[in-house]
Each structure stands twice: as C-alpha cells, then as structure tokens.
C-alpha angles and dihedrals in degrees: 000000000000137000093272092057094056111116101148132050092237088061087074091063096038092050093051092045089054100042101030104023095157096043113113107251100183135019118190114167107301092344121098133171131184125223096255095056093039091056091050091052090049090052091051091052093045092050089051092051092049092047089052095055103266101157129198112286094017110144118237121188124221116205100177143120115235108290143132088264091055091054092048091050094046097052091041091058090052094047089051089054093248131134117248116221110193112210129199115225088209091066116108117258087250093055094045091050091049094050095046092050095039093063096027096239107209098196140011128217110197147168116251089240089067093057094112092053091053092046090054096050102032097097092050098054104069097168093058108094105178145016129207120200124197091228138031115272115204119220094358116188110203124144114267094253086085127061110208119218134170128245099209092055089055095053091051098046109033127085114263093208119123108279118246102235126114126214134178130214097257092058114112112250104179146007116214114194117215133173113284133215089243093055094254120106115257124213118232108209115212127185133206088257092054093051099038096052093045092047092051090053094049093045089052099053094040089049092223122187138176087270093065122104120188126200108226116204094148115093119250091232084069116078094229091054093049089050090059089056093049098046095051096043089051091063100032094257126143134253118212109203118212119173097172103086089136082079102047096181089056088056090051090051089054091049091056097039094052094042092236117199098190136040127185133189149149122250094272089053091064095040089056095044093049095046106030106033144045091257094122094049100048131085121228105190095178097047109110104170145008125207128197128189137133097094139341117309119212114259089232090060092048090052090052091053091050091050093047097043108029091154097053128087108242115197118195107199139185131201149122138235086245088062097051088257110302138064106151145003137194114234108240089225091069098033095109091050097044103038110163093032125115088210125223135318117291118243114295094016128104121205125189134177110228129186125223090263090061095252123125112258121246123237111302091004117129122243142136122285110243119189134202127187145105088268092070117108123252091233146284117308112257091348113102092161094059090040092055090047094062106022111068137156093274094049143267113342104217098192089231119126116215147152132221126223127220091269093056097255116143125225120192115225095187146283117303088237090051093058113108133190114213114184091334094314114117122205143140123260086223089069090057093046092052091054098043094047086066089068105112093228098048119090101176136002140184124189123197135182121242127193113255126191094216107033098028090237139011131188133240123201121212108203134195112194131195113277115286091002121132125203129164140200094272092053091052094045091052088051091050093050110107093004098079137002116274094248087066094056111110113251095211133033125202119188114209137174093234140353118249109254138175121239090272090060097251117143110248101221091174089068091051091049095047093051092052096046097036108016112202105169125020089205094063093089102027083212149131124225122226107213 
C-alpha cells in the first residue's frame, strides 16, 4: 500500500500499522499507543459494531473529548461502514437533541463524564438504540430505550481481525454540524473521497513524514482538529493530545517534553499564547512548522510570530468544514511580503473571485470566493434548501468576500454577513477589527453591526484589554484617527473580560449580537458601556 492507493480514511491507519507498526500513533499524558496495537483495537471495536447490527450508513454519535478511546471509536465506525457524527458536549441540550434526531443516530459512544448529558436527553431520542461508555458506570439510570455497554470489555473480548465490510470512496464518513442561517445546526456531509484528497494535498505542502509529531489542542469534533489526525496518520506521524489549553504554559511544557514538530491553532490560540503565556520567551528546538486557520488572524499577530520564530515555517491557511478543512494556504517563503493574504488554492482545488452579477472579478476587485474540488461536501444532511443555496453549478459559494492581487494571492475582505452599511458607506467589520487589534493595550476584539433607525446600521466593538489596563473611548478614537474613515469608527464600546468562543476557539458573534438586541443576563459580559 502507498499514498496513491489510499481511497478510504481507514487506509491511513492500516498503512501506518503495516509500515510503521512500532511508531507511536497517539500520546495523551502518560498514555501511548503504537500503530499496530491501535489498529487491532479499532478492528475489535468495528467487529463488535458489525456483530451488533450496525449497518452501512448507520449514524453513530461520538460524545468525547480528544483521547485514544475517541480515535479507536472513530476509526471503528468507519471500518464498520458507519457514519461518524462528532458531537460537542458544550452544545445545549436542545441542540444535541436536535442533531441526534435530525440524522437518526442509531448509537452513541461516550465518555463517562458525559453521563448526565445522556441521561437528560435519553427519553427524547427515540431512534437511538444503544450507548457505549468508555468506562463502567455503577447504578446507571437511563431510560430503557438505550442499552448500556462498556468499551473496555469490547477491546478485551472481540476479535482483532480485519472486519469484513467493504466501503467505496463516495460513501459518507462523517456529518459535522455547524451553525445554520436559520438558527438550527446544519450537517455537513463528507465522504472518504472528500477527506482523502484534501489530506493528500495538506500532507504534500506541509511536507509531513513519519518523523512528524503534532500537538493537538483543537477538538476532533471540529474539522480542523480532525484534519490534524488524518494528515499525521497518513504518513505514520504522531498526534500529541492536549486538552488543557486553559493553562497555556502547561501546553507549552507538553510541546517541549514531547519534542513536537508541528503546532496548529485558530487566531484566538495565538492571541492567548502571546499575551497569557511564556510562548514568546521560550525556545522550541524541535518545532518545524506552525499552521493557523479557523478565521482571519490580525496582521499584527502574524508579524509577532515572524519576529519570535524567524526559523519556523508559518503557514496561514483558509478553509471551511464544507471543504473537508482546507481550500488555500500561504507559502511561508512569501509570508512577510503577503501578510494578510490567505495565499493560493491548495493542490487539486480551484478558487475564483466572482461578483454578484456572476462575472469573475478583476484584479483587486471584490467578489465572493467560489471553490471547486473533490474535497467539497455533497451537501447538508436533510437540508436541500441550504444545500442549493451554497452549492451551485460553478462550485461552492463560501460566503467570504475577497480580492486577488496581480500575483494571484487572495485577500479576504470579510463575510457577506459581516458587511455593514453605515449611512450609505459599506465596509466589513473585519477591517475595523484588524486596525483596532493593533492598539498596544487591546488583546482581542470583535466588532458587530447593529440595526439603527437613522444610519441603517452602526457598529459595536467588544474589547478585551491587557490585565489591569484601562482605556476609554477618547483613547480609542485618537487611535482610529488617520487609520480609518470616521464612518468606520465603532459607535459603542463594551469592555469584557473575555469573548464568548466555541470549543474550537472561534468567537461566537451571534451571542454578542443576541445579548445586545435582547439582553438576558447583565453578567454575561462583565462589562461597562461607553455611551
């Protein structure tokens, strides 16, 4: 087996178990497992699922933090021909119930720590027939619709021979639920073909080998996190799991101890490391590269990373869950010359900038990014309306507005939904954020548009400052002067201790917007408003 023969995600694991059996596949704290043993455990779990009537295309939910057990369960679902549905334990009970029922999840594989969540939703998920916990739970009280079984018993008792179930590359492997325009989560359906082609492209430009070892702080229920697992398993590399990012210096200790060669994060990851840890002062001799995706990172932050790590490869990347993670990357060799750019399309992907009239935009003209490639999803589960809204004849409409320079490098202007029109002047809130984040006392910022009866819209800035630092409206306005036109200046400023984020580190602007328009709890922001 070689890279070119990969057609299914499980081939990544099977290849590495065959070629690098003794290589460490996963490191999680003091726990380590090599590829050979991991593949045997996956086979045991897959054989159990097949024996217990998991049919091809059955949906199986995963309610787990990153762990060795999660990885075993994930690959077992694929080997059994099922569809993995990663679930976030931070979702509300309402959202979890909706997702489980929307795709008729047949079984749930969960951590013991999520027992209370399952107990609360069990009676409202009639199509779910069984639940498997990673540990024994004494005196469990879950409605009879679920049969409770134990993961460790399965690994010890089931055959570890290769399961007899055939899949092809167009089979769906996973459904990732993301926030929808209607307020309900929408399920992104991704196939083996989507993942395999995208993983090959990423592996190629990162130049990954079996000697690489990536530190994973991003959750596997997030597409970017799952991509780190795939790319390193494809080449026989290792994933080092670290779920303690609330203590950033602990994460840095793990990075040094485990001789990590790669580190990946979203913009807030680097803001936190640069402002609340010793990241900038430490040396990481084994670190080869850094990747950033999950939203635009301020040019000032990128410049700091370049200054701190002049000898590391820094990859700025762009993508979407609908694209199996990745659409473009900026070559580190031109990073200093093209700061602010998301680069060019990855191998086997085509990106174009298209105006509202359907014509391709000229150089430096704004339009929407439209993507084509075998990595693009087949659609949203049970949602043809949303599918038809974004998948059209000319490709996947990302909703991101951008322009392209004369050298073919793409620069994102903002999301269509983040465009505001203040007194007839149209601009993106991202433009304001990128300027204000350069203020020496501001650590993080989020700007949103709010309806206004006179101007049409105004903007409000949510600001996180450095600890024990005070700034006021006048200070910010002086900073804005000469850097952007006055109509772009935020009308209101709210100072908060932290921005609301999901488990992947993305700022949840919808929460900020809801609490301004329909305030529920004054304590949500721990803030003061400057009129």
